[in-house]
JSON list of C-alpha atoms in Angstrom, two decimals:
[
{"chain": "C", "resi": 1, "resn": "LEU", "atom": "CA", "xyz": [-10.40, -8.43, -20.37]},
{"chain": "C", "resi": 2, "resn": "ARG", "atom": "CA", "xyz": [-7.80, -9.36, -23.05]},
{"chain": "C", "resi": 3, "resn": "SER", "atom": "CA", "xyz": [-3.92, -9.64, -22.38]},
{"chain": "C", "resi": 4, "resn": "ASN", "atom": "CA", "xyz": [-0.88, -10.37, -24.25]},
{"chain": "C", "resi": 5, "resn": "PHE", "atom": "CA", "xyz": [0.22, -12.23, -21.35]},
{"chain": "C", "resi": 6, "resn": "THR", "atom": "CA", "xyz": [0.30, -16.28, -21.09]},
{"chain": "C", "resi": 7, "resn": "ASN", "atom": "CA", "xyz": [1.27, -18.32, -17.96]},
{"chain": "C", "resi": 8, "resn": "ALA", "atom": "CA", "xyz": [4.15, -19.78, -20.18]},
{"chain": "C", "resi": 9, "resn": "SER", "atom": "CA", "xyz": [5.24, -16.71, -21.22]},
{"chain": "C", "resi": 10, "resn": "VAL", "atom": "CA", "xyz": [5.20, -15.01, -17.69]},
{"chain": "C", "resi": 11, "resn": "THR", "atom": "CA", "xyz": [6.67, -17.88, -15.97]},
{"chain": "C", "resi": 12, "resn": "GLU", "atom": "CA", "xyz": [9.57, -18.95, -18.72]},
{"chain": "C", "resi": 13, "resn": "ARG", "atom": "CA", "xyz": [13.01, -18.03, -17.34]},
{"chain": "C", "resi": 14, "resn": "CYS", "atom": "CA", "xyz": [15.30, -15.91, -20.04]},
{"chain": "C", "resi": 15, "resn": "GLY", "atom": "CA", "xyz": [18.85, -15.78, -19.06]},
{"chain": "C", "resi": 16, "resn": "GLY", "atom": "CA", "xyz": [17.56, -15.35, -15.37]},
{"chain": "C", "resi": 17, "resn": "ARG", "atom": "CA", "xyz": [14.86, -12.80, -16.00]},
{"chain": "C", "resi": 18, "resn": "VAL", "atom": "CA", "xyz": [11.03, -13.07, -17.05]},
{"chain": "C", "resi": 19, "resn": "GLU", "atom": "CA", "xyz": [9.57, -11.95, -20.02]},
{"chain": "C", "resi": 20, "resn": "THR", "atom": "CA", "xyz": [6.32, -10.98, -21.11]},
{"chain": "C", "resi": 21, "resn": "GLY", "atom": "CA", "xyz": [4.32, -12.30, -23.68]},
{"chain": "C", "resi": 22, "resn": "ASN", "atom": "CA", "xyz": [5.41, -9.53, -26.08]},
{"chain": "C", "resi": 23, "resn": "GLY", "atom": "CA", "xyz": [9.08, -10.18, -25.42]},
{"chain": "C", "resi": 24, "resn": "THR", "atom": "CA", "xyz": [9.30, -7.11, -23.10]},
{"chain": "C", "resi": 25, "resn": "PRO", "atom": "CA", "xyz": [11.71, -7.55, -20.25]},
{"chain": "C", "resi": 26, "resn": "ASP", "atom": "CA", "xyz": [10.03, -8.01, -16.64]},
{"chain": "C", "resi": 27, "resn": "ALA", "atom": "CA", "xyz": [11.38, -4.86, -15.00]},
{"chain": "C", "resi": 28, "resn": "GLU", "atom": "CA", "xyz": [10.60, -2.97, -18.32]},
{"chain": "C", "resi": 29, "resn": "TRP", "atom": "CA", "xyz": [6.83, -4.16, -17.98]},
{"chain": "C", "resi": 30, "resn": "PHE", "atom": "CA", "xyz": [6.78, -3.19, -14.47]},
{"chain": "C", "resi": 31, "resn": "ARG", "atom": "CA", "xyz": [8.30, 0.33, -14.85]},
{"chain": "C", "resi": 32, "resn": "GLY", "atom": "CA", "xyz": [5.68, 0.96, -17.21]},
{"chain": "C", "resi": 33, "resn": "VAL", "atom": "CA", "xyz": [2.86, -0.27, -14.86]},
{"chain": "C", "resi": 34, "resn": "VAL", "atom": "CA", "xyz": [3.91, 1.68, -11.94]},
{"chain": "C", "resi": 35, "resn": "ASP", "atom": "CA", "xyz": [4.72, 4.73, -13.83]},
{"chain": "C", "resi": 36, "resn": "GLY", "atom": "CA", "xyz": [1.26, 4.35, -15.73]},
{"chain": "C", "resi": 37, "resn": "SER", "atom": "CA", "xyz": [-0.64, 3.84, -12.25]},
{"chain": "C", "resi": 38, "resn": "GLY", "atom": "CA", "xyz": [0.65, 7.29, -10.58]},
{"chain": "C", "resi": 39, "resn": "LEU", "atom": "CA", "xyz": [2.30, 5.26, -7.90]},
{"chain": "C", "resi": 40, "resn": "VAL", "atom": "CA", "xyz": [5.84, 6.39, -6.43]},
{"chain": "C", "resi": 41, "resn": "LEU", "atom": "CA", "xyz": [7.76, 3.80, -5.29]},
{"chain": "C", "resi": 42, "resn": "PHE", "atom": "CA", "xyz": [10.90, 4.76, -2.93]},
{"chain": "C", "resi": 43, "resn": "VAL", "atom": "CA", "xyz": [13.59, 3.13, -0.58]},
{"chain": "C", "resi": 44, "resn": "LEU", "atom": "CA", "xyz": [14.43, 5.74, 1.99]},
{"chain": "C", "resi": 45, "resn": "ARG", "atom": "CA", "xyz": [17.56, 4.57, 4.28]},
{"chain": "C", "resi": 46, "resn": "VAL", "atom": "CA", "xyz": [16.70, 5.71, 7.89]},
{"chain": "C", "resi": 47, "resn": "GLN", "atom": "CA", "xyz": [19.60, 4.33, 9.67]},
{"chain": "C", "resi": 48, "resn": "PRO", "atom": "CA", "xyz": [22.51, 4.95, 10.05]},
{"chain": "C", "resi": 49, "resn": "ASP", "atom": "CA", "xyz": [21.67, 8.28, 8.04]},
{"chain": "C", "resi": 50, "resn": "VAL", "atom": "CA", "xyz": [18.52, 9.73, 5.93]},
{"chain": "C", "resi": 51, "resn": "ALA", "atom": "CA", "xyz": [19.03, 9.15, 2.04]},
{"chain": "C", "resi": 52, "resn": "TYR", "atom": "CA", "xyz": [16.63, 7.95, -0.60]},
{"chain": "C", "resi": 53, "resn": "GLU", "atom": "CA", "xyz": [18.33, 4.84, -2.24]},
{"chain": "C", "resi": 54, "resn": "PHE", "atom": "CA", "xyz": [15.49, 4.65, -5.02]},
{"chain": "C", "resi": 55, "resn": "MET", "atom": "CA", "xyz": [12.97, 6.93, -5.91]},
{"chain": "C", "resi": 56, "resn": "SER", "atom": "CA", "xyz": [10.65, 6.14, -9.16]},
{"chain": "C", "resi": 57, "resn": "PRO", "atom": "CA", "xyz": [10.23, 8.98, -11.76]},
{"chain": "C", "resi": 58, "resn": "GLY", "atom": "CA", "xyz": [6.45, 9.63, -10.86]},
{"chain": "C", "resi": 59, "resn": "ILE", "atom": "CA", "xyz": [7.77, 11.87, -7.94]},
{"chain": "C", "resi": 60, "resn": "GLU", "atom": "CA", "xyz": [8.28, 14.57, -10.46]},
{"chain": "C", "resi": 61, "resn": "LYS", "atom": "CA", "xyz": [4.82, 14.63, -11.56]},
{"chain": "C", "resi": 62, "resn": "GLN", "atom": "CA", "xyz": [3.47, 14.18, -7.81]},
{"chain": "C", "resi": 63, "resn": "LEU", "atom": "CA", "xyz": [5.95, 16.78, -6.35]},
{"chain": "C", "resi": 64, "resn": "GLY", "atom": "CA", "xyz": [8.11, 18.62, -8.95]},
{"chain": "C", "resi": 65, "resn": "VAL", "atom": "CA", "xyz": [11.09, 16.84, -8.16]},
{"chain": "C", "resi": 66, "resn": "ARG", "atom": "CA", "xyz": [13.36, 15.18, -10.38]},
{"chain": "C", "resi": 67, "resn": "ALA", "atom": "CA", "xyz": [14.21, 11.29, -9.11]},
{"chain": "C", "resi": 68, "resn": "GLU", "atom": "CA", "xyz": [17.69, 11.84, -9.42]},
{"chain": "C", "resi": 69, "resn": "ASP", "atom": "CA", "xyz": [17.53, 15.00, -6.99]},
{"chain": "C", "resi": 70, "resn": "ALA", "atom": "CA", "xyz": [15.38, 13.12, -4.31]},
{"chain": "C", "resi": 71, "resn": "VAL", "atom": "CA", "xyz": [17.99, 10.54, -4.71]},
{"chain": "C", "resi": 72, "resn": "ALA", "atom": "CA", "xyz": [21.06, 12.95, -4.40]},
{"chain": "C", "resi": 73, "resn": "ASP", "atom": "CA", "xyz": [19.25, 14.97, -1.49]},
{"chain": "C", "resi": 74, "resn": "ALA", "atom": "CA", "xyz": [16.43, 13.57, 0.83]},
{"chain": "C", "resi": 75, "resn": "GLN", "atom": "CA", "xyz": [15.72, 16.95, 1.89]},
{"chain": "C", "resi": 76, "resn": "SER", "atom": "CA", "xyz": [14.67, 17.90, -1.61]},
{"chain": "C", "resi": 77, "resn": "VAL", "atom": "CA", "xyz": [11.47, 15.89, -0.99]},
{"chain": "C", "resi": 78, "resn": "LEU", "atom": "CA", "xyz": [11.02, 16.00, 2.88]},
{"chain": "C", "resi": 79, "resn": "ARG", "atom": "CA", "xyz": [11.12, 19.45, 3.15]},
{"chain": "C", "resi": 80, "resn": "LEU", "atom": "CA", "xyz": [7.86, 19.53, 0.89]},
{"chain": "C", "resi": 81, "resn": "LEU", "atom": "CA", "xyz": [5.77, 17.83, 3.68]},
{"chain": "C", "resi": 82, "resn": "ASP", "atom": "CA", "xyz": [3.15, 20.37, 4.94]},
{"chain": "C", "resi": 83, "resn": "PRO", "atom": "CA", "xyz": [4.18, 21.75, 8.22]},
{"chain": "C", "resi": 84, "resn": "ARG", "atom": "CA", "xyz": [0.99, 20.09, 9.82]},
{"chain": "C", "resi": 85, "resn": "HIS", "atom": "CA", "xyz": [2.38, 16.92, 9.12]},
{"chain": "C", "resi": 86, "resn": "SER", "atom": "CA", "xyz": [5.98, 17.43, 9.68]},
{"chain": "C", "resi": 87, "resn": "ASP", "atom": "CA", "xyz": [5.57, 16.06, 13.46]},
{"chain": "C", "resi": 88, "resn": "GLN", "atom": "CA", "xyz": [5.04, 12.83, 11.98]},
{"chain": "C", "resi": 89, "resn": "VAL", "atom": "CA", "xyz": [8.46, 12.61, 10.45]},
{"chain": "C", "resi": 90, "resn": "PRO", "atom": "CA", "xyz": [10.47, 11.60, 13.50]},
{"chain": "C", "resi": 91, "resn": "GLU", "atom": "CA", "xyz": [8.20, 8.81, 14.24]},
{"chain": "C", "resi": 92, "resn": "LEU", "atom": "CA", "xyz": [7.89, 7.52, 10.88]},
{"chain": "C", "resi": 93, "resn": "LEU", "atom": "CA", "xyz": [11.63, 7.37, 10.53]},
{"chain": "C", "resi": 94, "resn": "SER", "atom": "CA", "xyz": [12.23, 5.56, 13.64]},
{"chain": "C", "resi": 95, "resn": "LEU", "atom": "CA", "xyz": [9.42, 2.71, 12.69]},
{"chain": "C", "resi": 96, "resn": "PRO", "atom": "CA", "xyz": [10.98, -0.42, 14.24]},
{"chain": "C", "resi": 97, "resn": "PRO", "atom": "CA", "xyz": [11.74, -3.06, 11.56]},
{"chain": "C", "resi": 98, "resn": "GLY", "atom": "CA", "xyz": [9.10, -5.25, 10.73]},
{"chain": "C", "resi": 99, "resn": "THR", "atom": "CA", "xyz": [6.38, -2.53, 10.67]},
{"chain": "C", "resi": 100, "resn": "GLU", "atom": "CA", "xyz": [4.07, -1.80, 8.17]},
{"chain": "C", "resi": 101, "resn": "LEU", "atom": "CA", "xyz": [1.43, 0.91, 7.99]},
{"chain": "C", "resi": 102, "resn": "SER", "atom": "CA", "xyz": [-0.43, 3.31, 6.03]},
{"chain": "C", "resi": 103, "resn": "VAL", "atom": "CA", "xyz": [-0.34, 7.25, 6.59]},
{"chain": "C", "resi": 104, "resn": "GLU", "atom": "CA", "xyz": [-2.07, 10.05, 4.63]},
{"chain": "C", "resi": 105, "resn": "LEU", "atom": "CA", "xyz": [0.38, 13.07, 4.34]},
{"chain": "C", "resi": 106, "resn": "GLN", "atom": "CA", "xyz": [-0.20, 16.79, 2.77]},
{"chain": "C", "resi": 107, "resn": "TRP", "atom": "CA", "xyz": [2.61, 18.16, 0.70]},
{"chain": "C", "resi": 108, "resn": "ARG", "atom": "CA", "xyz": [3.27, 21.23, -0.99]},
{"chain": "C", "resi": 109, "resn": "HIS", "atom": "CA", "xyz": [4.27, 20.56, -4.74]},
{"chain": "C", "resi": 110, "resn": "VAL", "atom": "CA", "xyz": [7.49, 22.83, -5.45]},
{"chain": "C", "resi": 111, "resn": "ASP", "atom": "CA", "xyz": [5.32, 25.37, -7.53]},
{"chain": "C", "resi": 112, "resn": "GLY", "atom": "CA", "xyz": [3.07, 25.72, -4.11]},
{"chain": "C", "resi": 113, "resn": "TRP", "atom": "CA", "xyz": [-0.27, 24.15, -4.54]},
{"chain": "C", "resi": 114, "resn": "PRO", "atom": "CA", "xyz": [-1.11, 21.47, -1.71]},
{"chain": "C", "resi": 115, "resn": "VAL", "atom": "CA", "xyz": [-0.79, 17.47, -2.81]},
{"chain": "C", "resi": 116, "resn": "TYR", "atom": "CA", "xyz": [-2.66, 14.81, -0.87]},
{"chain": "C", "resi": 117, "resn": "THR", "atom": "CA", "xyz": [-1.11, 11.39, -0.71]},
{"chain": "C", "resi": 118, "resn": "ARG", "atom": "CA", "xyz": [-1.63, 7.93, 0.98]},
{"chain": "C", "resi": 119, "resn": "THR", "atom": "CA", "xyz": [1.50, 6.25, 1.59]},
{"chain": "C", "resi": 120, "resn": "TRP", "atom": "CA", "xyz": [2.18, 2.50, 2.25]},
{"chain": "C", "resi": 121, "resn": "LEU", "atom": "CA", "xyz": [5.52, 1.89, 4.41]},
{"chain": "C", "resi": 122, "resn": "ARG", "atom": "CA", "xyz": [7.45, -0.93, 5.47]},
{"chain": "C", "resi": 123, "resn": "SER", "atom": "CA", "xyz": [10.59, -0.80, 7.63]},
{"chain": "C", "resi": 124, "resn": "ARG", "atom": "CA", "xyz": [13.35, -3.49, 7.49]},
{"chain": "C", "resi": 125, "resn": "GLN", "atom": "CA", "xyz": [16.71, -4.02, 8.44]},
{"chain": "C", "resi": 126, "resn": "ARG", "atom": "CA", "xyz": [19.38, -5.28, 6.52]},
{"chain": "C", "resi": 127, "resn": "ALA", "atom": "CA", "xyz": [22.14, -7.59, 7.36]},
{"chain": "C", "resi": 128, "resn": "ASP", "atom": "CA", "xyz": [24.48, -4.62, 7.60]},
{"chain": "C", "resi": 129, "resn": "GLY", "atom": "CA", "xyz": [22.41, -3.18, 10.22]},
{"chain": "C", "resi": 130, "resn": "SER", "atom": "CA", "xyz": [21.12, -0.38, 8.33]},
{"chain": "C", "resi": 131, "resn": "VAL", "atom": "CA", "xyz": [17.36, 0.38, 8.44]},
{"chain": "C", "resi": 132, "resn": "VAL", "atom": "CA", "xyz": [15.36, 1.35, 5.21]},
{"chain": "C", "resi": 133, "resn": "LEU", "atom": "CA", "xyz": [11.61, 2.18, 4.57]},
{"chain": "C", "resi": 134, "resn": "ASP", "atom": "CA", "xyz": [10.47, 0.66, 1.44]},
{"chain": "C", "resi": 135, "resn": "GLY", "atom": "CA", "xyz": [7.23, 2.96, 0.41]},
{"chain": "C", "resi": 136, "resn": "ALA", "atom": "CA", "xyz": [4.80, 3.29, -2.32]},
{"chain": "C", "resi": 137, "resn": "THR", "atom": "CA", "xyz": [2.98, 6.66, -2.48]},
{"chain": "C", "resi": 138, "resn": "GLN", "atom": "CA", "xyz": [-0.12, 7.53, -4.41]},
{"chain": "C", "resi": 139, "resn": "GLU", "atom": "CA", "xyz": [-1.52, 10.97, -4.92]},
{"chain": "C", "resi": 140, "resn": "THR", "atom": "CA", "xyz": [-5.19, 11.18, -3.56]},
{"chain": "C", "resi": 141, "resn": "GLY", "atom": "CA", "xyz": [-6.36, 14.85, -4.46]},
{"chain": "C", "resi": 142, "resn": "ARG", "atom": "CA", "xyz": [-9.66, 13.67, -6.16]},
{"chain": "C", "resi": 143, "resn": "LEU", "atom": "CA", "xyz": [-10.39, 11.61, -3.34]},
{"chain": "C", "resi": 144, "resn": "HIS", "atom": "CA", "xyz": [-9.69, 14.50, -0.64]},
{"chain": "C", "resi": 145, "resn": "GLU", "atom": "CA", "xyz": [-11.88, 16.92, -2.84]},
{"chain": "C", "resi": 146, "resn": "ALA", "atom": "CA", "xyz": [-14.57, 14.38, -2.69]},
{"chain": "C", "resi": 147, "resn": "GLU", "atom": "CA", "xyz": [-14.61, 13.72, 0.75]},
{"chain": "C", "resi": 148, "resn": "ALA", "atom": "CA", "xyz": [-14.59, 17.88, 1.45]},
{"chain": "C", "resi": 149, "resn": "ASP", "atom": "CA", "xyz": [-17.67, 17.77, -0.90]},
{"chain": "C", "resi": 150, "resn": "LEU", "atom": "CA", "xyz": [-19.26, 15.07, 1.09]},
{"chain": "C", "resi": 151, "resn": "ARG", "atom": "CA", "xyz": [-18.51, 16.87, 4.34]},
{"chain": "C", "resi": 152, "resn": "LEU", "atom": "CA", "xyz": [-20.04, 20.09, 2.94]},
{"chain": "C", "resi": 153, "resn": "SER", "atom": "CA", "xyz": [-23.25, 18.08, 1.65]},
{"chain": "C", "resi": 154, "resn": "GLU", "atom": "CA", "xyz": [-23.78, 16.37, 4.98]},
{"chain": "C", "resi": 155, "resn": "GLU", "atom": "CA", "xyz": [-23.44, 19.65, 6.77]},
{"chain": "C", "resi": 156, "resn": "ARG", "atom": "CA", "xyz": [-26.16, 21.41, 4.48]},
{"chain": "C", "resi": 157, "resn": "TYR", "atom": "CA", "xyz": [-28.34, 18.63, 4.85]},
{"chain": "C", "resi": 158, "resn": "ARG", "atom": "CA", "xyz": [-27.92, 18.75, 8.85]},
{"chain": "C", "resi": 159, "resn": "LEU", "atom": "CA", "xyz": [-28.80, 22.30, 8.99]},
{"chain": "C", "resi": 160, "resn": "LEU", "atom": "CA", "xyz": [-31.70, 22.00, 6.37]},
{"chain": "C", "resi": 161, "resn": "ALA", "atom": "CA", "xyz": [-33.39, 19.05, 8.77]},
{"chain": "C", "resi": 162, "resn": "GLU", "atom": "CA", "xyz": [-32.66, 21.08, 11.65]},
{"chain": "C", "resi": 163, "resn": "ASN", "atom": "CA", "xyz": [-34.48, 24.00, 10.21]},
{"chain": "C", "resi": 164, "resn": "ALA", "atom": "CA", "xyz": [-37.13, 22.40, 8.43]},
{"chain": "C", "resi": 165, "resn": "TRP", "atom": "CA", "xyz": [-39.57, 22.70, 11.24]},
{"chain": "C", "resi": 166, "resn": "GLU", "atom": "CA", "xyz": [-38.96, 26.42, 11.72]},
{"chain": "C", "resi": 167, "resn": "SER", "atom": "CA", "xyz": [-39.42, 26.97, 7.84]},
{"chain": "C", "resi": 168, "resn": "GLN", "atom": "CA", "xyz": [-42.68, 25.10, 7.86]},
{"chain": "C", "resi": 169, "resn": "TRP", "atom": "CA", "xyz": [-43.86, 27.26, 10.92]},
{"chain": "C", "resi": 170, "resn": "CYS", "atom": "CA", "xyz": [-42.98, 30.39, 8.96]},
{"chain": "C", "resi": 171, "resn": "CYS", "atom": "CA", "xyz": [-44.66, 29.54, 5.92]},
{"chain": "C", "resi": 172, "resn": "GLN", "atom": "CA", "xyz": [-48.06, 28.51, 7.44]},
{"chain": "C", "resi": 173, "resn": "ALA", "atom": "CA", "xyz": [-48.12, 31.89, 9.68]},
{"chain": "C", "resi": 174, "resn": "ALA", "atom": "CA", "xyz": [-48.04, 33.73, 6.61]}
]
């Protein structure tokens, strides 16, 4: 695996910021990694009110909502949660500070198709008393489809195994 990063270039401080070996500021490099990976990073303030303070641009590909719209109106994202998972919202919004967890949720893209995600959350309280959820969400649709295919295959195998004796008996009798 080749990399244009060297220990010296990554750890060298240049005007208060780290630069990669090719001169790209670390924030730009990190943004490129996040956007390229399909991760959606966010900071959701949950106390004293509910509002996204930060949303990475990947949310547009994932759910069809622009990051700017999510920050302007948290409900533009939260209302897309599938009704089967909406009962988890109060519990997630009230996680005690210091709590970390992963949760799998189903959403509805603005165009109507299902979106399956795995989200990591960390709740933390700030010095001013506000509470935020830091999070990273990854779309898991292909994993969901593979798991559904596996369950179907297992069910077919179970049925075949349960009925093998009957099939053998029928064939021998003829």
